[in-house]
PDB file of C-alpha atoms (C1' of nucleotides) in Angstrom:
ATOM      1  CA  UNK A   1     138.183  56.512   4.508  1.00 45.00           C
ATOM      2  CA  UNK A   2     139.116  58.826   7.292  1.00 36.00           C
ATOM      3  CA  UNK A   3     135.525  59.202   8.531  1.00 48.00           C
ATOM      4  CA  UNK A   4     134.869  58.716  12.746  1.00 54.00           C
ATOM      5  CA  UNK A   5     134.727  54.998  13.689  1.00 66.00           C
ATOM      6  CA  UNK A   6     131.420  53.375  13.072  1.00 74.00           C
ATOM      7  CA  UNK A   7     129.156  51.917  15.877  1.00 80.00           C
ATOM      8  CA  UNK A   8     131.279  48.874  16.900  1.00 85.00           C
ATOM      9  CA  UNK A   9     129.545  46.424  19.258  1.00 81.00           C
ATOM     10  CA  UNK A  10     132.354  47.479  21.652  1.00 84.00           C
ATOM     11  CA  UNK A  11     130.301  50.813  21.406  1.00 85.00           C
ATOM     12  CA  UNK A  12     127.040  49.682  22.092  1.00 86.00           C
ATOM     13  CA  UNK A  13     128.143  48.094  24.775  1.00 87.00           C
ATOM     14  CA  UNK A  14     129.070  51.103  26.479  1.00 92.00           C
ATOM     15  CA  UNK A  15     126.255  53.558  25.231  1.00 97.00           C
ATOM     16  CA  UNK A  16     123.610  51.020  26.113  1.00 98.00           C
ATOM     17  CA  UNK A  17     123.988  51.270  29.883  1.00 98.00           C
ATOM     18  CA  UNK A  18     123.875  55.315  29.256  1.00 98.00           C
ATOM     19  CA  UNK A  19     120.390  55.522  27.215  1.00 98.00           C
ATOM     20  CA  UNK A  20     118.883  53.312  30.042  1.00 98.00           C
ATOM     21  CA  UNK A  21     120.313  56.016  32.557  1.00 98.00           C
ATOM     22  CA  UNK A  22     118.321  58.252  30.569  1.00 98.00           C
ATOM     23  CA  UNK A  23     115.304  55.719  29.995  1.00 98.00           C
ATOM     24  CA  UNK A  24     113.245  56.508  33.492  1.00 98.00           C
ATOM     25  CA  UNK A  25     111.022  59.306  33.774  1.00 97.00           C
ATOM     26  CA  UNK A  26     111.997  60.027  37.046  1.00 98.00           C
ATOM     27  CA  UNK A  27     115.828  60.218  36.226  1.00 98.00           C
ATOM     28  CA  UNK A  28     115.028  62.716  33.395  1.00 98.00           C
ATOM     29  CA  UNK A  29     113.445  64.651  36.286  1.00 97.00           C
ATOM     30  CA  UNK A  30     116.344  64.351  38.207  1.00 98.00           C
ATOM     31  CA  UNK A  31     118.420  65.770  35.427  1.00 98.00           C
ATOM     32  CA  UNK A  32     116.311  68.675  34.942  1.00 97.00           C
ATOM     33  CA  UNK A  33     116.483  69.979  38.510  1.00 97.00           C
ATOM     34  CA  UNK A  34     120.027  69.505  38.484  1.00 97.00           C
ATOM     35  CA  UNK A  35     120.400  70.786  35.477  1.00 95.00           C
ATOM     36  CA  UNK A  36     118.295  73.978  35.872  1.00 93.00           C
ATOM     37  CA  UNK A  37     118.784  74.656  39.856  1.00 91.00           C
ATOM     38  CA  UNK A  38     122.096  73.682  40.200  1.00 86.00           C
ATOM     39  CA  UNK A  39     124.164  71.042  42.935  1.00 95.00           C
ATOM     40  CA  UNK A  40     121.270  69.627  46.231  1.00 97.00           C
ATOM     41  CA  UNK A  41     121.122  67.527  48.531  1.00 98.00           C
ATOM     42  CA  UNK A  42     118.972  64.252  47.926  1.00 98.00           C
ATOM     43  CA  UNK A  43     116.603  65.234  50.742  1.00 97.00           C
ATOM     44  CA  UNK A  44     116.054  68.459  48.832  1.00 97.00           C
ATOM     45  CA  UNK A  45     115.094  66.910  45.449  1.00 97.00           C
ATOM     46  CA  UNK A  46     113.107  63.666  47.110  1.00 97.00           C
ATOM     47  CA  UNK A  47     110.697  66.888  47.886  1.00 95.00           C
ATOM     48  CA  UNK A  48     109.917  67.576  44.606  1.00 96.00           C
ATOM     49  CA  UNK A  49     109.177  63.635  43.637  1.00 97.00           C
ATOM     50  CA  UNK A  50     106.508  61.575  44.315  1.00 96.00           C
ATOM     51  CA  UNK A  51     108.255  58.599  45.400  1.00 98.00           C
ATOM     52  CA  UNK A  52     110.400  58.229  48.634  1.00 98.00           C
ATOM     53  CA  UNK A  53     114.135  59.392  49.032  1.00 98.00           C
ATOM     54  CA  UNK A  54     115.539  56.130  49.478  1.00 98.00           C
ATOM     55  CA  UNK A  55     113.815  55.689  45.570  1.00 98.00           C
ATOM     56  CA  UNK A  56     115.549  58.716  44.593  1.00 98.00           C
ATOM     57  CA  UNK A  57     118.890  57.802  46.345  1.00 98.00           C
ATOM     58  CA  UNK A  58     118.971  54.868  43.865  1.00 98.00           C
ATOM     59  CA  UNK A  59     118.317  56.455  40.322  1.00 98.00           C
ATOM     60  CA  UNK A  60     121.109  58.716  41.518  1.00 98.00           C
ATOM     61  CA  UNK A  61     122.898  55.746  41.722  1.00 98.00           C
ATOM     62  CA  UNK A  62     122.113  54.726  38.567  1.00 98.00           C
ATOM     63  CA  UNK A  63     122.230  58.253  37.120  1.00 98.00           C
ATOM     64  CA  UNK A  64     126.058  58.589  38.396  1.00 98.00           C
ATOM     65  CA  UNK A  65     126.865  55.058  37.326  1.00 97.00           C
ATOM     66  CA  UNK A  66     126.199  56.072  33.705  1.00 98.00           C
ATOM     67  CA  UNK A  67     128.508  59.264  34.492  1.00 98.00           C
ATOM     68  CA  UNK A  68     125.697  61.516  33.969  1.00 98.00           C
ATOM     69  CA  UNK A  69     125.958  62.816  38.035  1.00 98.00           C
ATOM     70  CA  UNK A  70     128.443  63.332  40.424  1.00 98.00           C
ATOM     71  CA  UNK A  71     128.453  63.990  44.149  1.00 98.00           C
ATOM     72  CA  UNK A  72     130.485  64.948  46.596  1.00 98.00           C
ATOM     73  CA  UNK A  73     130.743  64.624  50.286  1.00 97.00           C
ATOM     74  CA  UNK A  74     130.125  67.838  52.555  1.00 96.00           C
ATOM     75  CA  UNK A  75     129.861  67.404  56.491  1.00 95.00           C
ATOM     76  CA  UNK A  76     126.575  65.290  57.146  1.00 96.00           C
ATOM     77  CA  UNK A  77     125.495  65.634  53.582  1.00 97.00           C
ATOM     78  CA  UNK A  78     126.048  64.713  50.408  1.00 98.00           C
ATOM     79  CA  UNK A  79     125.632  67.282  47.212  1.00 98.00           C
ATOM     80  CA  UNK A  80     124.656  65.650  43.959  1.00 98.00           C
ATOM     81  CA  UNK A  81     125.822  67.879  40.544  1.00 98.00           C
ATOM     82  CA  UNK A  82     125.179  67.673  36.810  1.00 98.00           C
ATOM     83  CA  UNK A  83     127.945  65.920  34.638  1.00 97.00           C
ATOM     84  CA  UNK A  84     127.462  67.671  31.459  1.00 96.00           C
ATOM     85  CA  UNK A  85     130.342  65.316  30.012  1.00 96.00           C
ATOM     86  CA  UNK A  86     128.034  61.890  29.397  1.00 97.00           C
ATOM     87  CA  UNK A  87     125.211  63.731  27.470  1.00 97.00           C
ATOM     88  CA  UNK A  88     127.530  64.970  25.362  1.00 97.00           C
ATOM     89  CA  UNK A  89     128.527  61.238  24.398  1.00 97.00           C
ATOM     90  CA  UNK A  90     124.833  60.176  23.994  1.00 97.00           C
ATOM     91  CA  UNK A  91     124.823  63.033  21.976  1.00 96.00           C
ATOM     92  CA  UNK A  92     127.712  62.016  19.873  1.00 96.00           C
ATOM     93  CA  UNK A  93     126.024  58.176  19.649  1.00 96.00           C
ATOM     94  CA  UNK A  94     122.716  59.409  18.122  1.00 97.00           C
ATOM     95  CA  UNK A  95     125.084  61.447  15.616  1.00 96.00           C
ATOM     96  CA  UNK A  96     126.329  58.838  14.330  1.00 95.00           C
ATOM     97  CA  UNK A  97     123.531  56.602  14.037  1.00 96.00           C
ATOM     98  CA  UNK A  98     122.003  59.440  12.229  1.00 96.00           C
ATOM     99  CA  UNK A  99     125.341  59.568   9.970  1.00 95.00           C
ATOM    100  CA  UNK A 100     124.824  55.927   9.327  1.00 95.00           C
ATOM    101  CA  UNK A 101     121.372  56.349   7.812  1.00 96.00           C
ATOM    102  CA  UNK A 102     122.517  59.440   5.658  1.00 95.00           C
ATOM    103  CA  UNK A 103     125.133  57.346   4.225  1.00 94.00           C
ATOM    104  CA  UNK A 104     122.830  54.101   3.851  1.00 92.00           C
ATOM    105  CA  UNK A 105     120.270  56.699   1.647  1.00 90.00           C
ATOM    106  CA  UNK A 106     123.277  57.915  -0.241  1.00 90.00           C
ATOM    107  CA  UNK A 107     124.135  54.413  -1.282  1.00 88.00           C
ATOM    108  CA  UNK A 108     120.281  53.776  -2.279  1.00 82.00           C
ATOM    109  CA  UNK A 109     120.108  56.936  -4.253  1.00 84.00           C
ATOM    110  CA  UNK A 110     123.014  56.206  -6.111  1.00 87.00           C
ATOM    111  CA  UNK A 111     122.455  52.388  -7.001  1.00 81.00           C
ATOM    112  CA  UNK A 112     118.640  54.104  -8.534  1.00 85.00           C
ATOM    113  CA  UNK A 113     120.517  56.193 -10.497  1.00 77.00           C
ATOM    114  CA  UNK A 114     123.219  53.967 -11.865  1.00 73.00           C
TER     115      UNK A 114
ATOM    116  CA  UNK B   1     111.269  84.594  26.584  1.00 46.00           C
ATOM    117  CA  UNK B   2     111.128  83.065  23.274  1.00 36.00           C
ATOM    118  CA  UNK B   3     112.875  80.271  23.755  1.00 47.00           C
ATOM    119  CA  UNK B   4     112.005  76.800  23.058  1.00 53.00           C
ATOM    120  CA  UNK B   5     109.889  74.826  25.358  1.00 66.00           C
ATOM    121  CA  UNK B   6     111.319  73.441  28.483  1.00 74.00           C
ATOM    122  CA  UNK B   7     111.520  70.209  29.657  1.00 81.00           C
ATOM    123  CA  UNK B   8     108.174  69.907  30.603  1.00 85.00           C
ATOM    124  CA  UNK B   9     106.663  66.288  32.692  1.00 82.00           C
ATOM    125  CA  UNK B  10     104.579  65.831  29.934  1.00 85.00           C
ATOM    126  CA  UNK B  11     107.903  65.709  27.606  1.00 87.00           C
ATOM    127  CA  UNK B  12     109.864  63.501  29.985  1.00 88.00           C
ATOM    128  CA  UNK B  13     106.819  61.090  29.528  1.00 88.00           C
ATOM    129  CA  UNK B  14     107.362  60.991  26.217  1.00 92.00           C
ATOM    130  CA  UNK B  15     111.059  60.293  26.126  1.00 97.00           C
ATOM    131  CA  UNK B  16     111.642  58.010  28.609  1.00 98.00           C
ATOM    132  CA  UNK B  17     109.902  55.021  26.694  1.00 98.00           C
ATOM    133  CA  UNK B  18     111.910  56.303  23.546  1.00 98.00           C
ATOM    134  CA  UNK B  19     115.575  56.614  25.654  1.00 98.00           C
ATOM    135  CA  UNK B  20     114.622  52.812  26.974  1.00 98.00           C
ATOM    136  CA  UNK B  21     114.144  51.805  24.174  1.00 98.00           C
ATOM    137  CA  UNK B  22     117.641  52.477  23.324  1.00 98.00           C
ATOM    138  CA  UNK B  23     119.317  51.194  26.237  1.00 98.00           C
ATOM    139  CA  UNK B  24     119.577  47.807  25.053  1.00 98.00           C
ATOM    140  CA  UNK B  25     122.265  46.657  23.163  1.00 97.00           C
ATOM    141  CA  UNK B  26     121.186  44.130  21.275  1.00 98.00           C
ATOM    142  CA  UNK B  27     118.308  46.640  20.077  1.00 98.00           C
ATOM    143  CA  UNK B  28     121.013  49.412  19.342  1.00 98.00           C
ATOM    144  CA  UNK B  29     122.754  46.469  17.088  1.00 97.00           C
ATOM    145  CA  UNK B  30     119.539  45.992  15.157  1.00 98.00           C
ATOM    146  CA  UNK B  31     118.957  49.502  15.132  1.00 98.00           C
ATOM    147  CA  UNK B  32     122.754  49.772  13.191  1.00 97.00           C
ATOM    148  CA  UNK B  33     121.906  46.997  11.073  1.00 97.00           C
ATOM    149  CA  UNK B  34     118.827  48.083   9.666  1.00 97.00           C
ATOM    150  CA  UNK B  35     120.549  51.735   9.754  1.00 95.00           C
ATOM    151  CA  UNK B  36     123.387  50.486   7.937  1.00 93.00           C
ATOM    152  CA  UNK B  37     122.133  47.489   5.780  1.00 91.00           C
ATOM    153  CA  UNK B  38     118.387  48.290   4.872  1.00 86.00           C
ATOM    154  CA  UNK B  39     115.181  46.455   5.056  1.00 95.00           C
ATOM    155  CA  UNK B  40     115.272  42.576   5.910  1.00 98.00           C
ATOM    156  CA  UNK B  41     113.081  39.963   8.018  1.00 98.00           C
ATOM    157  CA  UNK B  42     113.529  39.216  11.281  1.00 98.00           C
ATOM    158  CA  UNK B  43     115.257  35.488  10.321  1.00 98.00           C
ATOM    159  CA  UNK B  44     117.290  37.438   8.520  1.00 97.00           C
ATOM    160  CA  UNK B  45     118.292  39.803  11.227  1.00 98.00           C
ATOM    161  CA  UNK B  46     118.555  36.941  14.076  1.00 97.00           C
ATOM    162  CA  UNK B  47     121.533  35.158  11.860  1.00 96.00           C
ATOM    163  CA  UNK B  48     123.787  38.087  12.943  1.00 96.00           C
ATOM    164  CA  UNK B  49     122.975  37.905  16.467  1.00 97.00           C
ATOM    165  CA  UNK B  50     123.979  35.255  19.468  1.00 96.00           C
ATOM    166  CA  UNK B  51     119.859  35.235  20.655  1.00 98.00           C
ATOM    167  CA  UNK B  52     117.151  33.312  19.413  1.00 98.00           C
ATOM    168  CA  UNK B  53     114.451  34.951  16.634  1.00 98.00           C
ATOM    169  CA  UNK B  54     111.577  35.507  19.206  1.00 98.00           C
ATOM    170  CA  UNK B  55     114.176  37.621  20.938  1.00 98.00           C
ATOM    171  CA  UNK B  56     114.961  39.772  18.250  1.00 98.00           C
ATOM    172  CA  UNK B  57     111.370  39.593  17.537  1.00 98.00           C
ATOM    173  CA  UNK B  58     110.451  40.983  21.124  1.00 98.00           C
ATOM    174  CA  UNK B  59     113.071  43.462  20.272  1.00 98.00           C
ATOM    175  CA  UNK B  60     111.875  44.680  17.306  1.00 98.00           C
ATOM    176  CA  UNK B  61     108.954  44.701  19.060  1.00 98.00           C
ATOM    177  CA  UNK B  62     110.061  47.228  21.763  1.00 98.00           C
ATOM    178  CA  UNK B  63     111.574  49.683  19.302  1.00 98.00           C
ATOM    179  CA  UNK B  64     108.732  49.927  16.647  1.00 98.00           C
ATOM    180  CA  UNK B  65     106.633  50.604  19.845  1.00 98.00           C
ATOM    181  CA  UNK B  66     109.126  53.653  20.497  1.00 98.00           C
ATOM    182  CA  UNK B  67     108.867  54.639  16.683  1.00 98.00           C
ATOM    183  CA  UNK B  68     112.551  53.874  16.028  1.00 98.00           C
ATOM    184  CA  UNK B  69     111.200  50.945  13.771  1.00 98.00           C
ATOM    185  CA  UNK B  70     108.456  50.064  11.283  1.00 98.00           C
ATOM    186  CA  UNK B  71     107.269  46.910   9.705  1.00 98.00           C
ATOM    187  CA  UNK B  72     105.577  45.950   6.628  1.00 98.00           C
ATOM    188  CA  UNK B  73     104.161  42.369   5.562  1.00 97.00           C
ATOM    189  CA  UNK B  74     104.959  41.339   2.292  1.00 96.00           C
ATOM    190  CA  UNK B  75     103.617  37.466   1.824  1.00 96.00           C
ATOM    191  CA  UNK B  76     104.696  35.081   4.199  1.00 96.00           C
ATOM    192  CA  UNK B  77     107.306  37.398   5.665  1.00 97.00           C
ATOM    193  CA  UNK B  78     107.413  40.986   7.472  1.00 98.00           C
ATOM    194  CA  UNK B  79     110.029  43.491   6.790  1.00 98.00           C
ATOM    195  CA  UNK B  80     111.374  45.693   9.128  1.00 98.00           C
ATOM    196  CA  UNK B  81     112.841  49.263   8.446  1.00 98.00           C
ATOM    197  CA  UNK B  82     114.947  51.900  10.663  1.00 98.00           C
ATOM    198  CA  UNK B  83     112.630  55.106  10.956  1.00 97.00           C
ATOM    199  CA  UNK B  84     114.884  57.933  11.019  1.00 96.00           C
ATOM    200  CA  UNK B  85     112.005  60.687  12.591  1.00 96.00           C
ATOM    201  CA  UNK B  86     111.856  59.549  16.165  1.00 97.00           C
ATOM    202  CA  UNK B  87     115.643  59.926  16.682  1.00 97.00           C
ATOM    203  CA  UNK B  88     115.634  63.416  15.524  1.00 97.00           C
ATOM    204  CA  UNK B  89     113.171  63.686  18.728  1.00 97.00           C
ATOM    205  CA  UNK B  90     115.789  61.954  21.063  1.00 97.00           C
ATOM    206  CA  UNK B  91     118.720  64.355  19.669  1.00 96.00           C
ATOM    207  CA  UNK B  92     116.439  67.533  20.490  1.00 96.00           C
ATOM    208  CA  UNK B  93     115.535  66.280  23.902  1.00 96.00           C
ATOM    209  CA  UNK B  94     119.280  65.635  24.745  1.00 97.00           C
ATOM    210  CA  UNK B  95     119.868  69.421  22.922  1.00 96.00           C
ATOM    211  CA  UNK B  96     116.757  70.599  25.271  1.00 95.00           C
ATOM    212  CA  UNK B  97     119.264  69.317  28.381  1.00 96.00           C
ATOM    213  CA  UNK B  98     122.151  70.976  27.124  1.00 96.00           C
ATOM    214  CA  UNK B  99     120.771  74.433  26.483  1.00 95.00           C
ATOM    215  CA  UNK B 100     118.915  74.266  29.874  1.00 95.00           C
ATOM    216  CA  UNK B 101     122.167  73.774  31.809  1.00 96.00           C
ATOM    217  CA  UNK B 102     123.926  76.410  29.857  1.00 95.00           C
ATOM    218  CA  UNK B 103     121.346  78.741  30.371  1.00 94.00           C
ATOM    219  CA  UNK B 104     122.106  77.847  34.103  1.00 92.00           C
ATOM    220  CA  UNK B 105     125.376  77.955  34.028  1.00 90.00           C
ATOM    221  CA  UNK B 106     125.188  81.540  32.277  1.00 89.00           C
ATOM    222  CA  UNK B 107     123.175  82.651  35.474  1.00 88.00           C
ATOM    223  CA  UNK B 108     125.766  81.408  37.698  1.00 81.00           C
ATOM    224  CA  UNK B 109     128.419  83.364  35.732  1.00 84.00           C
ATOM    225  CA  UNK B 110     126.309  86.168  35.936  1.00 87.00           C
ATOM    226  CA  UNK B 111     125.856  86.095  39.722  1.00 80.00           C
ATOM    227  CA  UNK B 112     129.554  85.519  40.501  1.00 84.00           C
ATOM    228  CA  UNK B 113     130.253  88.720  38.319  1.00 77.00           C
ATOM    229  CA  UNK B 114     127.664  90.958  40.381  1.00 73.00           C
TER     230      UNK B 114
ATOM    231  C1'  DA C   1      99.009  18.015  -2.408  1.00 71.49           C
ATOM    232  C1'  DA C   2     102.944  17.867   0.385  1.00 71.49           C
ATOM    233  C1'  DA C   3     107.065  19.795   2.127  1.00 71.49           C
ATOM    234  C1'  DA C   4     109.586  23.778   3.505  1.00 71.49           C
ATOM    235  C1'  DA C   5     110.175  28.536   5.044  1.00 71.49           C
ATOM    236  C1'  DA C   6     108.917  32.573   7.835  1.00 71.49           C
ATOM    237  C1'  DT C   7     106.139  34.027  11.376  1.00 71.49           C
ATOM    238  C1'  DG C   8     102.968  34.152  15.255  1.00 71.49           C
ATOM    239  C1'  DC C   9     101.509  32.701  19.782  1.00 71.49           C
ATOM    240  C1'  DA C  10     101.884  31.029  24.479  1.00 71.49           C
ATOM    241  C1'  DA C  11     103.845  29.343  28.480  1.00 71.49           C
ATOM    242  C1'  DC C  12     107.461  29.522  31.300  1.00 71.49           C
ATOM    243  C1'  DC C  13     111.804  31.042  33.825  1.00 71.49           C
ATOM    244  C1'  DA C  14     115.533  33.653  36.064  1.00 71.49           C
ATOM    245  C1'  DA C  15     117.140  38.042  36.958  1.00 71.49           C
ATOM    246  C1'  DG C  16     116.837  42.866  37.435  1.00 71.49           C
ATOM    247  C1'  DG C  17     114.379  47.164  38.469  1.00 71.49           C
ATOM    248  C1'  DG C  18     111.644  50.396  40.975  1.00 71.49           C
ATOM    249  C1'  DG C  19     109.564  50.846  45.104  1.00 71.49           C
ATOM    250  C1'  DT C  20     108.860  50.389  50.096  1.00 71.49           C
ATOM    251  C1'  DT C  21     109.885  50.159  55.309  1.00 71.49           C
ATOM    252  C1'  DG C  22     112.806  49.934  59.352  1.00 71.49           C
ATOM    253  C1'  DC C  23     116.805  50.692  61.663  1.00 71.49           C
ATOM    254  C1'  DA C  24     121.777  52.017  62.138  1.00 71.49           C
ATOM    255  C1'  DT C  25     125.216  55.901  61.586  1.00 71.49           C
ATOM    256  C1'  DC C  26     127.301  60.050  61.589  1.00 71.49           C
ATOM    257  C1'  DA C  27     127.759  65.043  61.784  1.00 71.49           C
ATOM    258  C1'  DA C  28     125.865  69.404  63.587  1.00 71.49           C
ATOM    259  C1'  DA C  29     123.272  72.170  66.862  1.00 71.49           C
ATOM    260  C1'  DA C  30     121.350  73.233  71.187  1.00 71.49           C
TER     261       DA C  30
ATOM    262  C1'  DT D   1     126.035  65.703  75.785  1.00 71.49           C
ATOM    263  C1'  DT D   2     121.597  65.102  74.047  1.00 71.49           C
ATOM    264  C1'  DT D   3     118.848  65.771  70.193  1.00 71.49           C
ATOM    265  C1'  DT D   4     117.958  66.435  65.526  1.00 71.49           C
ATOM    266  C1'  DG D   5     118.841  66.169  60.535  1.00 71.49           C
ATOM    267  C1'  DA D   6     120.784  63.821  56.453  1.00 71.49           C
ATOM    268  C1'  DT D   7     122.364  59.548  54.957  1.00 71.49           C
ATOM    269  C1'  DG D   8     123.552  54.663  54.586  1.00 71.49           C
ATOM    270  C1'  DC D   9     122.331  49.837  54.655  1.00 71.49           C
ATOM    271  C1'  DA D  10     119.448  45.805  54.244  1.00 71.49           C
ATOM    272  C1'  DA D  11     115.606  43.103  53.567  1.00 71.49           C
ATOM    273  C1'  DC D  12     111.674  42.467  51.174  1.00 71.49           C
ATOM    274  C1'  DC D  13     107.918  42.792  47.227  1.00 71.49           C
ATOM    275  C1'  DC D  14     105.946  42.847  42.916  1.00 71.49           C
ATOM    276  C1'  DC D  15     106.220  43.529  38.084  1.00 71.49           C
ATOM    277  C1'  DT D  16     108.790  43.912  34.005  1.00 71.49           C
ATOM    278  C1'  DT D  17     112.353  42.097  30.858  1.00 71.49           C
ATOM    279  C1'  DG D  18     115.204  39.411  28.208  1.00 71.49           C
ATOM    280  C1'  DG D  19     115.504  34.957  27.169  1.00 71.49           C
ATOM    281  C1'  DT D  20     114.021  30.260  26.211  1.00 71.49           C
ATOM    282  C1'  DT D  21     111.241  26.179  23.994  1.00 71.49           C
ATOM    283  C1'  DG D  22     107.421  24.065  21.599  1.00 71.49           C
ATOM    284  C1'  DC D  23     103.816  24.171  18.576  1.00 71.49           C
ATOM    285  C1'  DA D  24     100.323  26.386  15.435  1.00 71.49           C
ATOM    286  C1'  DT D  25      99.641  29.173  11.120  1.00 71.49           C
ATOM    287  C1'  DT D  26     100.333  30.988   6.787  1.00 71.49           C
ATOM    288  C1'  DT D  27     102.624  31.267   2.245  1.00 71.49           C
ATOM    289  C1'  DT D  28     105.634  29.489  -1.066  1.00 71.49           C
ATOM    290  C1'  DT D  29     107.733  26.001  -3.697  1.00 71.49           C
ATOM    291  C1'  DT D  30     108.157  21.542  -5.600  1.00 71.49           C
TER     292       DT D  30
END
DNA sequence: AAAAAATGCAACCAAGGGGTTGCATCAAAA
DNA sequence: TTTTGATGCAACCCCTTGGTTGCATTTTTT
């Protein structure tokens, strides 16, 4: 069977900690803006949150510790970007759990028909 | 524009829960079990797992309340089955991301070329 | 009717998460 | 060289979570 590599616990292991990135309403936000308006400053996007910026500073934390954000250092500030990279593994994760089921229905449909 | 909705608040209220619910993984190896291996009771499912049944039962729990998972009683026991629709949701919301930072990234292109 | 199997319920616990405030730092402007 | 703006760091708080154990309940099975 030359089919991609099921979902080993060695890979659940490592897309849990990304769907928890993703599992904050306020982090989503964050990933919009950044997505949509392109590379700020923490300051900038604590103004469009309700909470404070040292709240924000943290899920970018979080957000970058998943891989889904970068930032880089620029005179007194720093500038948080996108990291398209991640999603694209979340992506990939749900694809296969998807695959999973397809092939778990195949299997059922065949053993009715047998 | 006819393009599909943005990410809206009201959709990142939505997802969150469902993305959390994911970021476990002990609930993404149930999830592959009962992806993989079809209905079974939660006894069942705790013999392939290092925590105790009202774990996996809290588990459970947490992703039927997401819609990833539904249970039926039957007798004494209650079986639990992978629900396929709700995952469709997270892959769009993830595609939503995507096509939102292309679109940006196309405007970027498109100012550096003016 | 009694024993066994599968769950449900509740209390409890330690750790982590999301949030806050206050103050120290460090770079840029005036 | 002050002053101002943007961060960094740390302590603290409360609530949620993931986990446990013990016991009650409900169906089967014998």
């Amino acid at each position: 069977m030359s089919r991609a590599e099921a979902l080993s616990p060695a890979r659940l292991k490592d897309a849990a900690p990304l769907f928890a990135a993703l599992g904050d309403a306020t982090r989503l936000g964050l990933l919009v803006s950044l997505c949509s308006g392109g590379p700020v400053t923490v300051t900038h996007l604590s103004g469009q949150f309700a909470v404070s910026r040292q709240a924000i500073t943290k899920h970018l934390e979080v957000l970058s510790e998943a891989g889904l954000v970068k930032s880089t250092r620029e005179g007194r500030e720093r500038i948080w970007a996108f990291e398209p990279k991640r999603l694209d593994d979340a992506h990939a994760y749900l694809e296969r759990l998807s695959k999973q089921w397809d092939v778990a229905l195949g299997r059922l449909k065949a053993f009715v028909e047998t």
